[in-house]
Structure formats: structure tokens, C-alpha cells
Amino acid sequence: MPIIGMVLIFWFLLFRPQMKRAKEHSQKIGGLKKHDQVVTAGGIVGKVTKVDDTYAEVEIAQGTRIKVVKSTIGDIVQPGGTPAND
């Protein structure tokens, strides 16, 4: 009986929230479109220029594009942050 209780505790405290975050991430990546600003898992920030089933092409500088696997995109950044102090 105590083992079943521990399994239930682990399920509700660890596995269930992790599955919920994974589902939200896959929905967010599924809705990825051209001109979205993204951050990859490696910390690269850029603008999406092309999207297909598995890959996304991200422009990280003027004329510099890289191809990334869509699942490695960490987040979609909302436009209009605070400007840098240049």
C-alpha cells in the first residue's frame, strides 16, 4: 500500500506537470509561423524565415540564416521588448 501511495505522489507532483509542459510546448511549436521571433534551446535568438514539418530556418543576423530542428526551439518571443542602451 505505501508503494502505491508513493507512485501516486510521484505521478501528481512530477510526471503529470512535466507531461502538461511538454504538451504546451508541442502546441506552441506546432503553431510556429514565418516572422515569429524565437529562442532556441542553445540561446540563439532570431526570426523565423521558413518552416516545414521538421525544420525551421532562423535568421540570426542580416543575411545569416541557420536551419534548426523545430523541437529545439525553446520559446517564441513576443515582439517589442525593451531597447538596448546603445
mmCIF file with all atom_site columns, C-alpha atoms in Angstrom:
data_model
loop_
_atom_site.group_PDB
_atom_site.id
_atom_site.type_symbol
_atom_site.label_atom_id
_atom_site.label_alt_id
_atom_site.label_comp_id
_atom_site.label_asym_id
_atom_site.label_entity_id
_atom_site.label_seq_id
_atom_site.pdbx_PDB_ins_code
_atom_site.Cartn_x
_atom_site.Cartn_y
_atom_site.Cartn_z
_atom_site.occupancy
_atom_site.B_iso_or_equiv
_atom_site.pdbx_formal_charge
_atom_site.auth_seq_id
_atom_site.auth_comp_id
_atom_site.auth_asym_id
_atom_site.auth_atom_id
_atom_site.pdbx_PDB_model_num
ATOM 1  C CA . MET A 1 1  ? 0.000  0.000  0.000   1.00 0.00 ? 1  MET A CA 1
ATOM 2  C CA . PRO A 1 2  ? 2.736  2.557  0.799   1.00 0.00 ? 2  PRO A CA 1
ATOM 3  C CA . ILE A 1 3  ? 4.420  1.859  -2.549  1.00 0.00 ? 3  ILE A CA 1
ATOM 4  C CA . ILE A 1 4  ? 1.182  2.619  -4.400  1.00 0.00 ? 4  ILE A CA 1
ATOM 5  C CA . GLY A 1 5  ? 0.881  5.866  -2.440  1.00 0.00 ? 5  GLY A CA 1
ATOM 6  C CA . MET A 1 6  ? 4.443  6.867  -3.371  1.00 0.00 ? 6  MET A CA 1
ATOM 7  C CA . VAL A 1 7  ? 3.751  6.139  -7.039  1.00 0.00 ? 7  VAL A CA 1
ATOM 8  C CA . LEU A 1 8  ? 0.637  8.318  -6.928  1.00 0.00 ? 8  LEU A CA 1
ATOM 9  C CA . ILE A 1 9  ? 2.562  11.140 -5.248  1.00 0.00 ? 9  ILE A CA 1
ATOM 10 C CA . PHE A 1 10 ? 5.293  10.973 -7.904  1.00 0.00 ? 10 PHE A CA 1
ATOM 11 C CA . TRP A 1 11 ? 2.656  10.900 -10.630 1.00 0.00 ? 11 TRP A CA 1
ATOM 12 C CA . PHE A 1 12 ? 0.876  14.038 -9.449  1.00 0.00 ? 12 PHE A CA 1
ATOM 13 C CA . LEU A 1 13 ? 3.965  16.003 -8.384  1.00 0.00 ? 13 LEU A CA 1
ATOM 14 C CA . LEU A 1 14 ? 6.471  15.103 -11.125 1.00 0.00 ? 14 LEU A CA 1
ATOM 15 C CA . PHE A 1 15 ? 5.169  13.292 -14.177 1.00 0.00 ? 15 PHE A CA 1
ATOM 16 C CA . ARG A 1 16 ? 1.832  14.999 -14.718 1.00 0.00 ? 16 ARG A CA 1
ATOM 17 C CA . PRO A 1 17 ? 3.163  18.606 -14.715 1.00 0.00 ? 17 PRO A CA 1
ATOM 18 C CA . GLN A 1 18 ? 6.037  17.574 -16.976 1.00 0.00 ? 18 GLN A CA 1
ATOM 19 C CA . MET A 1 19 ? 3.637  15.994 -19.477 1.00 0.00 ? 19 MET A CA 1
ATOM 20 C CA . LYS A 1 20 ? 1.489  19.157 -19.371 1.00 0.00 ? 20 LYS A CA 1
ATOM 21 C CA . ARG A 1 21 ? 4.522  21.383 -20.151 1.00 0.00 ? 21 ARG A CA 1
ATOM 22 C CA . ALA A 1 22 ? 5.580  19.048 -22.985 1.00 0.00 ? 22 ALA A CA 1
ATOM 23 C CA . LYS A 1 23 ? 2.074  19.206 -24.482 1.00 0.00 ? 23 LYS A CA 1
ATOM 24 C CA . GLU A 1 24 ? 2.029  23.026 -24.282 1.00 0.00 ? 24 GLU A CA 1
ATOM 25 C CA . HIS A 1 25 ? 5.483  23.200 -25.900 1.00 0.00 ? 25 HIS A CA 1
ATOM 26 C CA . SER A 1 26 ? 4.470  20.936 -28.777 1.00 0.00 ? 26 SER A CA 1
ATOM 27 C CA . GLN A 1 27 ? 1.346  23.039 -29.390 1.00 0.00 ? 27 GLN A CA 1
ATOM 28 C CA . LYS A 1 28 ? 3.425  26.228 -29.359 1.00 0.00 ? 28 LYS A CA 1
ATOM 29 C CA . ILE A 1 29 ? 5.960  24.763 -31.804 1.00 0.00 ? 29 ILE A CA 1
ATOM 30 C CA . GLY A 1 30 ? 3.141  23.412 -33.980 1.00 0.00 ? 30 GLY A CA 1
ATOM 31 C CA . GLY A 1 31 ? 1.818  26.967 -34.377 1.00 0.00 ? 31 GLY A CA 1
ATOM 32 C CA . LEU A 1 32 ? 5.212  28.344 -35.432 1.00 0.00 ? 32 LEU A CA 1
ATOM 33 C CA . LYS A 1 33 ? 4.998  30.591 -38.469 1.00 0.00 ? 33 LYS A CA 1
ATOM 34 C CA . LYS A 1 34 ? 7.122  32.894 -40.597 1.00 0.00 ? 34 LYS A CA 1
ATOM 35 C CA . HIS A 1 35 ? 8.258  36.168 -38.942 1.00 0.00 ? 35 HIS A CA 1
ATOM 36 C CA . ASP A 1 36 ? 7.986  34.774 -35.372 1.00 0.00 ? 36 ASP A CA 1
ATOM 37 C CA . GLN A 1 37 ? 10.924 35.673 -33.149 1.00 0.00 ? 37 GLN A CA 1
ATOM 38 C CA . VAL A 1 38 ? 12.240 32.583 -31.358 1.00 0.00 ? 38 VAL A CA 1
ATOM 39 C CA . VAL A 1 39 ? 14.857 31.499 -28.832 1.00 0.00 ? 39 VAL A CA 1
ATOM 40 C CA . THR A 1 40 ? 16.470 28.099 -29.345 1.00 0.00 ? 40 THR A CA 1
ATOM 41 C CA . ALA A 1 41 ? 17.455 25.759 -26.543 1.00 0.00 ? 41 ALA A CA 1
ATOM 42 C CA . GLY A 1 42 ? 21.057 26.867 -27.144 1.00 0.00 ? 42 GLY A CA 1
ATOM 43 C CA . GLY A 1 43 ? 20.129 30.502 -26.529 1.00 0.00 ? 43 GLY A CA 1
ATOM 44 C CA . ILE A 1 44 ? 20.195 31.719 -30.130 1.00 0.00 ? 44 ILE A CA 1
ATOM 45 C CA . VAL A 1 45 ? 17.650 34.453 -30.832 1.00 0.00 ? 45 VAL A CA 1
ATOM 46 C CA . GLY A 1 46 ? 16.361 35.032 -34.348 1.00 0.00 ? 46 GLY A CA 1
ATOM 47 C CA . LYS A 1 47 ? 13.423 35.461 -36.695 1.00 0.00 ? 47 LYS A CA 1
ATOM 48 C CA . VAL A 1 48 ? 11.826 32.516 -38.485 1.00 0.00 ? 48 VAL A CA 1
ATOM 49 C CA . THR A 1 49 ? 12.078 32.823 -42.267 1.00 0.00 ? 49 THR A CA 1
ATOM 50 C CA . LYS A 1 50 ? 10.856 29.386 -43.339 1.00 0.00 ? 50 LYS A CA 1
ATOM 51 C CA . VAL A 1 51 ? 9.069  26.482 -41.628 1.00 0.00 ? 51 VAL A CA 1
ATOM 52 C CA . ASP A 1 52 ? 8.498  22.886 -42.702 1.00 0.00 ? 52 ASP A CA 1
ATOM 53 C CA . ASP A 1 53 ? 7.473  19.702 -40.849 1.00 0.00 ? 53 ASP A CA 1
ATOM 54 C CA . THR A 1 54 ? 10.785 19.063 -39.064 1.00 0.00 ? 54 THR A CA 1
ATOM 55 C CA . TYR A 1 55 ? 12.977 22.136 -39.513 1.00 0.00 ? 55 TYR A CA 1
ATOM 56 C CA . ALA A 1 56 ? 12.753 25.906 -39.231 1.00 0.00 ? 56 ALA A CA 1
ATOM 57 C CA . GLU A 1 57 ? 15.088 28.367 -40.890 1.00 0.00 ? 57 GLU A CA 1
ATOM 58 C CA . VAL A 1 58 ? 16.038 31.148 -38.482 1.00 0.00 ? 58 VAL A CA 1
ATOM 59 C CA . GLU A 1 59 ? 17.708 34.419 -39.439 1.00 0.00 ? 59 GLU A CA 1
ATOM 60 C CA . ILE A 1 60 ? 20.091 35.340 -36.628 1.00 0.00 ? 60 ILE A CA 1
ATOM 61 C CA . ALA A 1 61 ? 21.687 38.368 -38.334 1.00 0.00 ? 61 ALA A CA 1
ATOM 62 C CA . GLN A 1 62 ? 21.226 40.308 -41.558 1.00 0.00 ? 62 GLN A CA 1
ATOM 63 C CA . GLY A 1 63 ? 21.683 37.677 -44.285 1.00 0.00 ? 63 GLY A CA 1
ATOM 64 C CA . THR A 1 64 ? 22.766 34.922 -41.845 1.00 0.00 ? 64 THR A CA 1
ATOM 65 C CA . ARG A 1 65 ? 20.331 32.018 -41.680 1.00 0.00 ? 65 ARG A CA 1
ATOM 66 C CA . ILE A 1 66 ? 20.607 28.731 -39.843 1.00 0.00 ? 66 ILE A CA 1
ATOM 67 C CA . LYS A 1 67 ? 18.459 25.616 -40.027 1.00 0.00 ? 67 LYS A CA 1
ATOM 68 C CA . VAL A 1 68 ? 17.264 24.306 -36.662 1.00 0.00 ? 68 VAL A CA 1
ATOM 69 C CA . VAL A 1 69 ? 15.173 21.334 -35.629 1.00 0.00 ? 69 VAL A CA 1
ATOM 70 C CA . LYS A 1 70 ? 11.766 22.640 -34.541 1.00 0.00 ? 70 LYS A CA 1
ATOM 71 C CA . SER A 1 71 ? 11.795 20.675 -31.296 1.00 0.00 ? 71 SER A CA 1
ATOM 72 C CA . THR A 1 72 ? 14.930 22.554 -30.153 1.00 0.00 ? 72 THR A CA 1
ATOM 73 C CA . ILE A 1 73 ? 13.109 25.886 -30.228 1.00 0.00 ? 73 ILE A CA 1
ATOM 74 C CA . GLY A 1 74 ? 12.671 26.837 -26.610 1.00 0.00 ? 74 GLY A CA 1
ATOM 75 C CA . ASP A 1 75 ? 10.246 29.732 -26.792 1.00 0.00 ? 75 ASP A CA 1
ATOM 76 C CA . ILE A 1 76 ? 8.503  32.179 -29.092 1.00 0.00 ? 76 ILE A CA 1
ATOM 77 C CA . VAL A 1 77 ? 9.349  35.743 -28.025 1.00 0.00 ? 77 VAL A CA 1
ATOM 78 C CA . GLN A 1 78 ? 6.686  38.416 -28.140 1.00 0.00 ? 78 GLN A CA 1
ATOM 79 C CA . PRO A 1 79 ? 7.705  41.416 -30.270 1.00 0.00 ? 79 PRO A CA 1
ATOM 80 C CA . GLY A 1 80 ? 8.598  44.725 -28.683 1.00 0.00 ? 80 GLY A CA 1
ATOM 81 C CA . GLY A 1 81 ? 10.959 44.263 -25.756 1.00 0.00 ? 81 GLY A CA 1
ATOM 82 C CA . THR A 1 82 ? 12.972 46.985 -24.076 1.00 0.00 ? 82 THR A CA 1
ATOM 83 C CA . PRO A 1 83 ? 15.608 48.664 -26.265 1.00 0.00 ? 83 PRO A CA 1
ATOM 84 C CA . ALA A 1 84 ? 19.304 48.265 -25.561 1.00 0.00 ? 84 ALA A CA 1
ATOM 85 C CA . ASN A 1 85 ? 21.252 51.200 -24.163 1.00 0.00 ? 85 ASN A CA 1
ATOM 86 C CA . ASP A 1 86 ? 23.456 51.957 -27.166 1.00 0.00 ? 86 ASP A CA 1
#
